[in-house]
């Protein structure tokens, strides 16, 4: 009932113990109350954090580092809402995702609406009211003027914000079952490569230059995949986390055929579908990969976890994740 946004200090990087665990408790620097569940949040810049609420409101909080306080510097009330057909008044709909490319902020929600805000402007720069007939679960920037959204019927859509029309420029979808997609991330260097995850725990890799289906589908988690992230500076590495309590590190960085195959490390099978992989001099490991040839190593970073891993982020050698145990974990030696 009582939700808060908190800023923590986890000490300096040189302080890791032998196993990468931080020696000493993380320090709570400051926190502030938040109305509704926190559905998503992202730093806009060094001091501002954009937060999505289950009430449909989007708030920009400012972190004042001189006196370690947080304050709400901007708020878009009911950026997302459902309209009651009888009374034509709006009740808040959860804002499910935010993505920032300073000064621009894009939000998506359960109402199928897409908003484009600017940090210094009171009103939305652009709103696509009926962008989707289903819930939009996540959004990311493809380029500065294009965004990708995923929805609850297994579709990945590209939107060109320069176009005034309210239709996506491209639609991709999972074949067969309309499995809800919960998360999306794009490869930091090769913008045509996109990863998504959803309700069935599968990892889907898409090449948005060709076809409308994933290039590969990889059996992953046993329950919903909540988040997927390419490593921002080392994108041969990908991280996924799930309701089943696992957090997987996918490594395509080397020819690891000498290592024991992950196929035998717990008996998980891997399915792989290939749609005419393209001939080009530099093919990303993600597109050329046939996991059945032992070219990919998968490590579960928290083998004995039982509660859902809800969120993760990575920077350099650091991985941070949060679980249903109401705990935040920091792993400082990802590549040790």
Tab-separated table of C-alpha atoms in Angstrom:
chain	number	residue	atom	x	y	z
A	1	UNK	CA	0.000	0.000	0.000
A	2	UNK	CA	2.794	2.374	0.881
A	3	UNK	CA	5.259	2.609	-1.994
A	4	UNK	CA	8.481	4.551	-2.163
A	5	UNK	CA	11.211	5.552	-4.599
A	6	UNK	CA	14.608	5.032	-2.979
A	7	UNK	CA	18.156	6.033	-3.885
A	8	UNK	CA	20.882	3.742	-2.572
A	9	UNK	CA	24.639	3.922	-2.470
A	10	UNK	CA	26.357	0.586	-2.907
A	11	UNK	CA	29.874	1.849	-2.255
A	12	UNK	CA	32.782	2.069	-4.664
A	13	UNK	CA	33.680	-0.578	-7.198
A	14	UNK	CA	36.984	-1.490	-5.614
A	15	UNK	CA	35.227	-2.846	-2.573
A	16	UNK	CA	34.073	-6.232	-3.802
A	17	UNK	CA	34.948	-9.343	-1.879
A	18	UNK	CA	36.402	-12.479	-3.405
A	19	UNK	CA	33.065	-13.673	-4.719
A	20	UNK	CA	31.979	-10.258	-5.969
A	21	UNK	CA	29.667	-9.607	-3.036
A	22	UNK	CA	29.815	-6.125	-1.613
A	23	UNK	CA	31.499	-5.931	1.777
A	24	UNK	CA	29.216	-3.812	3.899
A	25	UNK	CA	25.587	-2.818	3.709
A	26	UNK	CA	24.212	-0.630	0.928
A	27	UNK	CA	23.272	2.786	2.300
A	28	UNK	CA	19.836	4.298	1.815
A	29	UNK	CA	20.559	7.889	0.772
A	30	UNK	CA	16.978	9.140	0.509
A	31	UNK	CA	13.469	8.106	-0.403
A	32	UNK	CA	10.094	9.637	-1.202
A	33	UNK	CA	6.510	8.368	-1.218
A	34	UNK	CA	4.991	7.223	-4.508
A	35	UNK	CA	1.296	6.937	-5.280
A	36	UNK	CA	0.519	3.511	-6.768
A	37	UNK	CA	2.774	0.604	-7.674
A	38	UNK	CA	6.052	1.473	-9.377
A	39	UNK	CA	5.699	-0.242	-12.763
A	40	UNK	CA	8.932	0.990	-14.355
A	41	UNK	CA	11.555	3.681	-13.892
A	42	UNK	CA	14.581	5.058	-15.669
A	43	UNK	CA	17.157	7.780	-15.121
A	44	UNK	CA	16.615	10.682	-17.522
A	45	UNK	CA	19.963	12.239	-16.601
A	46	UNK	CA	22.309	12.353	-13.596
A	47	UNK	CA	19.680	13.794	-11.274
A	48	UNK	CA	16.251	13.004	-12.681
A	49	UNK	CA	14.345	9.720	-12.595
A	50	UNK	CA	11.151	9.071	-14.570
A	51	UNK	CA	8.683	6.765	-12.810
A	52	UNK	CA	5.616	4.951	-14.170
A	53	UNK	CA	2.709	4.331	-11.801
A	54	UNK	CA	-0.143	1.830	-11.734
A	55	UNK	CA	-2.407	4.882	-11.302
A	56	UNK	CA	-1.499	6.001	-14.835
A	57	UNK	CA	0.540	8.964	-13.635
A	58	UNK	CA	4.108	9.576	-14.805
A	59	UNK	CA	6.380	11.500	-12.415
A	60	UNK	CA	9.842	12.985	-12.806
A	61	UNK	CA	11.722	12.950	-9.484
A	62	UNK	CA	14.826	15.022	-8.915
A	63	UNK	CA	17.644	13.734	-6.742
A	64	UNK	CA	19.284	16.668	-4.928
A	65	UNK	CA	22.762	15.361	-4.295
A	66	UNK	CA	23.894	18.287	-2.143
A	67	UNK	CA	21.463	17.505	0.670
A	68	UNK	CA	20.400	13.953	-0.362
A	69	UNK	CA	16.690	14.517	-0.861
A	70	UNK	CA	14.198	13.560	-3.545
A	71	UNK	CA	11.430	15.807	-4.828
A	72	UNK	CA	8.815	15.514	-7.571
A	73	UNK	CA	9.845	18.039	-10.202
A	74	UNK	CA	7.173	17.211	-12.781
A	75	UNK	CA	4.046	15.105	-12.945
A	76	UNK	CA	1.755	14.090	-15.788
A	77	UNK	CA	-1.457	13.021	-14.042
A	78	UNK	CA	-3.339	10.159	-15.687
A	79	UNK	CA	-1.044	10.022	-18.686
A	80	UNK	CA	-2.771	6.645	-19.119
A	81	UNK	CA	-6.478	6.102	-18.449
A	82	UNK	CA	-9.518	4.042	-19.379
A	83	UNK	CA	-12.616	5.919	-20.462
A	84	UNK	CA	-15.924	4.777	-18.999
A	85	UNK	CA	-18.268	4.668	-21.998
A	86	UNK	CA	-21.322	5.572	-19.890
A	87	UNK	CA	-19.984	8.555	-18.000
A	88	UNK	CA	-17.123	9.356	-20.421
A	89	UNK	CA	-14.870	10.122	-17.473
A	90	UNK	CA	-11.460	8.538	-17.233
A	91	UNK	CA	-10.121	6.212	-14.572
A	92	UNK	CA	-6.377	5.719	-14.400
A	93	UNK	CA	-4.849	2.829	-16.358
A	94	UNK	CA	-1.445	1.492	-15.337
A	95	UNK	CA	1.549	3.025	-17.086
A	96	UNK	CA	3.532	-0.143	-17.781
A	97	UNK	CA	6.736	1.215	-19.305
A	98	UNK	CA	8.896	4.327	-19.705
A	99	UNK	CA	11.955	4.924	-21.856
A	100	UNK	CA	14.076	8.083	-21.891
A	101	UNK	CA	16.251	9.720	-24.497
A	102	UNK	CA	16.830	13.074	-22.833
A	103	UNK	CA	14.867	15.342	-23.102
A	104	UNK	CA	12.309	12.958	-24.574
A	105	UNK	CA	10.292	10.449	-22.565
A	106	UNK	CA	8.013	7.822	-24.081
A	107	UNK	CA	5.401	6.010	-21.979
A	108	UNK	CA	3.100	3.059	-22.746
A	109	UNK	CA	0.243	1.581	-20.769
A	110	UNK	CA	-2.590	-0.844	-20.215
A	111	UNK	CA	-4.823	1.528	-22.175
A	112	UNK	CA	-2.882	0.854	-25.395
A	113	UNK	CA	-1.804	4.515	-25.475
A	114	UNK	CA	1.645	5.879	-26.369
A	115	UNK	CA	2.735	9.275	-25.020
A	116	UNK	CA	5.740	11.341	-26.028
A	117	UNK	CA	6.710	13.885	-23.342
A	118	UNK	CA	9.570	16.363	-23.045
A	119	UNK	CA	11.045	16.845	-19.623
A	120	UNK	CA	10.561	20.624	-19.676
A	121	UNK	CA	7.022	20.733	-21.121
A	122	UNK	CA	3.726	20.515	-19.269
A	123	UNK	CA	1.739	18.910	-22.062
A	124	UNK	CA	2.444	15.801	-24.095
A	125	UNK	CA	4.306	16.526	-27.319
A	126	UNK	CA	2.383	13.700	-28.977
A	127	UNK	CA	-0.185	11.106	-27.941
A	128	UNK	CA	-1.251	8.093	-29.995
A	129	UNK	CA	-4.562	7.302	-28.350
A	130	UNK	CA	-5.487	3.913	-29.731
A	131	UNK	CA	-2.008	2.745	-30.606
A	132	UNK	CA	-2.942	-0.765	-29.535
A	133	UNK	CA	-6.156	-2.590	-28.780
A	134	UNK	CA	-4.318	-4.666	-26.160
A	135	UNK	CA	-2.033	-3.812	-23.256
A	136	UNK	CA	1.368	-2.397	-24.193
A	137	UNK	CA	3.870	-3.967	-21.813
A	138	UNK	CA	7.193	-2.342	-22.708
A	139	UNK	CA	8.833	0.203	-24.985
A	140	UNK	CA	12.352	1.046	-26.114
A	141	UNK	CA	13.982	3.433	-28.569
A	142	UNK	CA	15.083	1.937	-31.879
A	143	UNK	CA	16.543	5.229	-33.121
A	144	UNK	CA	16.032	8.796	-31.914
A	145	UNK	CA	12.777	9.068	-33.880
A	146	UNK	CA	11.575	5.465	-33.724
A	147	UNK	CA	10.327	3.298	-30.878
A	148	UNK	CA	9.541	-0.402	-30.444
A	149	UNK	CA	6.602	-1.642	-28.369
A	150	UNK	CA	5.537	-5.152	-27.307
A	151	UNK	CA	1.983	-6.090	-26.401
A	152	UNK	CA	-0.152	-8.742	-24.753
A	153	UNK	CA	-0.949	-10.575	-28.006
A	154	UNK	CA	2.632	-11.372	-29.007
A	155	UNK	CA	3.280	-8.446	-31.330
A	156	UNK	CA	6.370	-6.277	-31.731
A	157	UNK	CA	5.624	-2.943	-33.412
A	158	UNK	CA	7.797	-0.133	-34.749
A	159	UNK	CA	6.497	3.431	-34.536
A	160	UNK	CA	8.016	6.361	-36.408
A	161	UNK	CA	7.402	9.442	-34.264
A	162	UNK	CA	8.002	11.745	-37.241
A	163	UNK	CA	4.921	10.361	-38.970
A	164	UNK	CA	1.677	12.038	-38.021
A	165	UNK	CA	-0.390	8.939	-38.691
A	166	UNK	CA	-1.275	6.797	-35.723
A	167	UNK	CA	-0.321	3.424	-37.174
A	168	UNK	CA	2.892	1.468	-36.648
A	169	UNK	CA	5.337	1.457	-39.553
A	170	UNK	CA	5.943	-2.282	-39.082
A	171	UNK	CA	4.321	-5.145	-37.175
A	172	UNK	CA	6.099	-8.388	-36.236
A	173	UNK	CA	4.486	-11.268	-34.427
A	174	UNK	CA	5.149	-14.647	-32.917
A	175	UNK	CA	3.675	-17.398	-35.048
A	176	UNK	CA	0.782	-19.416	-33.690
A	177	UNK	CA	-0.113	-18.748	-30.069
A	178	UNK	CA	-0.478	-15.101	-29.218
A	179	UNK	CA	1.815	-15.286	-26.221
A	180	UNK	CA	1.993	-11.957	-24.354
A	181	UNK	CA	5.384	-10.247	-24.663
A	182	UNK	CA	6.566	-8.506	-21.482
A	183	UNK	CA	9.970	-7.056	-22.350
A	184	UNK	CA	12.070	-5.812	-25.248
A	185	UNK	CA	15.631	-4.585	-25.765
A	186	UNK	CA	17.591	-3.640	-28.846
A	187	UNK	CA	21.212	-4.517	-29.551
A	188	UNK	CA	23.292	-1.422	-28.688
A	189	UNK	CA	25.414	-1.484	-31.859
A	190	UNK	CA	23.320	-3.327	-34.421
A	191	UNK	CA	19.952	-1.671	-34.232
A	192	UNK	CA	18.234	-4.243	-36.417
A	193	UNK	CA	18.707	-6.930	-33.751
A	194	UNK	CA	16.017	-7.012	-31.078
A	195	UNK	CA	15.386	-9.397	-28.169
A	196	UNK	CA	11.992	-9.980	-26.535
A	197	UNK	CA	10.646	-12.196	-23.778
A	198	UNK	CA	7.187	-13.035	-22.569
A	199	UNK	CA	4.730	-15.173	-20.731
A	200	UNK	CA	6.097	-18.531	-21.898
A	201	UNK	CA	9.663	-17.710	-20.781
A	202	UNK	CA	11.047	-18.027	-24.340
A	203	UNK	CA	13.761	-15.687	-25.593
A	204	UNK	CA	13.006	-14.415	-29.106
A	205	UNK	CA	15.659	-12.779	-31.305
A	206	UNK	CA	14.351	-10.680	-34.206
A	207	UNK	CA	16.027	-9.144	-37.250
A	208	UNK	CA	13.732	-6.251	-38.093
A	209	UNK	CA	15.215	-5.893	-41.578
A	210	UNK	CA	13.646	-9.117	-42.736
A	211	UNK	CA	10.494	-11.139	-42.271
A	212	UNK	CA	7.853	-10.628	-39.624
A	213	UNK	CA	8.824	-13.513	-37.349
A	214	UNK	CA	11.707	-14.088	-34.925
A	215	UNK	CA	15.012	-15.306	-36.369
A	216	UNK	CA	15.394	-17.631	-33.406
A	217	UNK	CA	13.297	-18.836	-30.501
A	218	UNK	CA	15.213	-20.160	-27.529
A	219	UNK	CA	13.751	-22.171	-24.690
A	220	UNK	CA	14.624	-20.275	-21.575
A	221	UNK	CA	12.670	-19.832	-18.362
A	222	UNK	CA	9.885	-21.955	-16.952
A	223	UNK	CA	7.648	-18.970	-16.265
A	224	UNK	CA	7.207	-15.370	-17.406
A	225	UNK	CA	10.321	-13.516	-18.519
A	226	UNK	CA	10.111	-10.086	-16.915
A	227	UNK	CA	13.163	-8.357	-18.333
A	228	UNK	CA	15.750	-8.780	-21.098
A	229	UNK	CA	18.897	-6.646	-21.519
A	230	UNK	CA	21.858	-6.722	-23.833
A	231	UNK	CA	25.048	-5.680	-22.059
A	232	UNK	CA	25.381	-2.013	-23.159
A	233	UNK	CA	29.088	-2.178	-24.018
A	234	UNK	CA	29.518	-5.930	-24.511
A	235	UNK	CA	26.427	-7.008	-26.462
A	236	UNK	CA	27.548	-10.596	-27.054
A	237	UNK	CA	26.229	-10.949	-23.510
A	238	UNK	CA	22.516	-10.867	-22.744
A	239	UNK	CA	20.658	-11.142	-19.435
A	240	UNK	CA	17.118	-12.333	-18.721
A	241	UNK	CA	15.160	-12.764	-15.496
A	242	UNK	CA	11.970	-14.594	-14.694
A	243	UNK	CA	9.065	-15.310	-12.392
A	244	UNK	CA	10.642	-18.772	-11.916
A	245	UNK	CA	13.401	-17.221	-9.769
A	246	UNK	CA	16.201	-17.537	-12.305
A	247	UNK	CA	18.488	-14.937	-13.870
A	248	UNK	CA	20.288	-16.150	-16.978
A	249	UNK	CA	23.487	-14.872	-18.536
A	250	UNK	CA	23.583	-15.749	-22.264
A	251	UNK	CA	27.117	-15.640	-23.669
A	252	UNK	CA	27.772	-15.813	-27.423
A	253	UNK	CA	31.184	-14.156	-27.190
A	254	UNK	CA	33.447	-17.068	-28.097
A	255	UNK	CA	33.594	-20.400	-29.772
A	256	UNK	CA	33.078	-22.411	-26.634
A	257	UNK	CA	32.733	-25.831	-28.226
A	258	UNK	CA	35.304	-27.303	-25.828
A	259	UNK	CA	33.164	-26.418	-22.849
A	260	UNK	CA	30.440	-28.809	-21.686
A	261	UNK	CA	27.215	-28.081	-23.501
A	262	UNK	CA	24.568	-26.237	-21.531
A	263	UNK	CA	22.131	-28.659	-23.163
A	264	UNK	CA	23.209	-31.242	-20.615
A	265	UNK	CA	23.376	-28.985	-17.588
A	266	UNK	CA	19.905	-29.592	-16.343
A	267	UNK	CA	18.347	-31.204	-19.293
A	268	UNK	CA	16.772	-28.067	-20.766
A	269	UNK	CA	16.047	-28.614	-24.425
A	270	UNK	CA	16.602	-25.871	-26.952
A	271	UNK	CA	14.443	-25.252	-29.977
A	272	UNK	CA	15.714	-23.209	-32.838
A	273	UNK	CA	13.993	-21.985	-35.961
A	274	UNK	CA	15.950	-20.292	-38.692
A	275	UNK	CA	14.452	-18.079	-41.376
A	276	UNK	CA	16.971	-17.730	-44.200
A	277	UNK	CA	19.877	-16.281	-42.242
A	278	UNK	CA	21.507	-13.640	-44.393
A	279	UNK	CA	24.931	-13.848	-45.936
A	280	UNK	CA	27.003	-10.900	-44.884
A	281	UNK	CA	30.570	-10.413	-43.845
A	282	UNK	CA	29.835	-9.493	-40.268
A	283	UNK	CA	26.903	-11.453	-38.954
A	284	UNK	CA	26.114	-10.865	-35.328
A	285	UNK	CA	26.510	-13.880	-33.097
A	286	UNK	CA	22.846	-13.448	-32.236
A	287	UNK	CA	21.756	-13.962	-35.835
A	288	UNK	CA	24.240	-16.626	-36.878
A	289	UNK	CA	23.906	-18.573	-33.687
A	290	UNK	CA	22.717	-22.097	-33.773
A	291	UNK	CA	22.667	-22.959	-30.071
A	292	UNK	CA	22.504	-26.651	-30.946
A	293	UNK	CA	26.123	-26.327	-32.039
A	294	UNK	CA	27.292	-25.396	-28.540
A	295	UNK	CA	28.082	-21.851	-29.608
A	296	UNK	CA	26.224	-20.325	-26.714
A	297	UNK	CA	26.842	-20.672	-23.022
A	298	UNK	CA	24.050	-20.062	-20.553
A	299	UNK	CA	24.654	-19.604	-16.847
A	300	UNK	CA	21.970	-19.271	-14.202
A	301	UNK	CA	23.451	-16.626	-11.912
A	302	UNK	CA	21.147	-17.486	-8.992
A	303	UNK	CA	20.711	-21.261	-9.059
A	304	UNK	CA	18.848	-21.677	-5.760
A	305	UNK	CA	16.529	-18.710	-5.935
A	306	UNK	CA	12.840	-19.525	-5.552
A	307	UNK	CA	11.094	-16.146	-5.682
A	308	UNK	CA	10.496	-14.121	-8.846
A	309	UNK	CA	13.337	-11.970	-10.176
A	310	UNK	CA	11.416	-8.879	-11.286
A	311	UNK	CA	14.001	-6.527	-12.692
A	312	UNK	CA	17.646	-6.286	-13.660
A	313	UNK	CA	20.164	-3.831	-15.054
A	314	UNK	CA	23.826	-4.041	-16.011
A	315	UNK	CA	26.696	-1.608	-16.350
A	316	UNK	CA	30.317	-2.635	-16.868
A	317	UNK	CA	31.086	-5.555	-14.538
A	318	UNK	CA	28.037	-4.856	-12.359
A	319	UNK	CA	24.662	-6.529	-12.384
A	320	UNK	CA	21.847	-5.353	-10.133
A	321	UNK	CA	18.541	-7.166	-9.711
A	322	UNK	CA	15.497	-7.103	-7.473
A	323	UNK	CA	13.335	-10.009	-6.329
A	324	UNK	CA	10.059	-10.783	-4.579
A	325	UNK	CA	12.118	-11.257	-1.423
A	326	UNK	CA	12.059	-7.412	-1.306
A	327	UNK	CA	15.812	-7.477	-1.705
A	328	UNK	CA	18.197	-5.794	-4.125
A	329	UNK	CA	21.296	-7.719	-5.125
A	330	UNK	CA	24.503	-6.380	-6.664
A	331	UNK	CA	26.928	-8.697	-8.442
A	332	UNK	CA	30.177	-6.874	-9.204
A	333	UNK	CA	32.136	-9.513	-11.032
A	334	UNK	CA	30.051	-10.539	-14.003
A	335	UNK	CA	33.004	-11.462	-16.161
A	336	UNK	CA	35.346	-12.722	-13.459
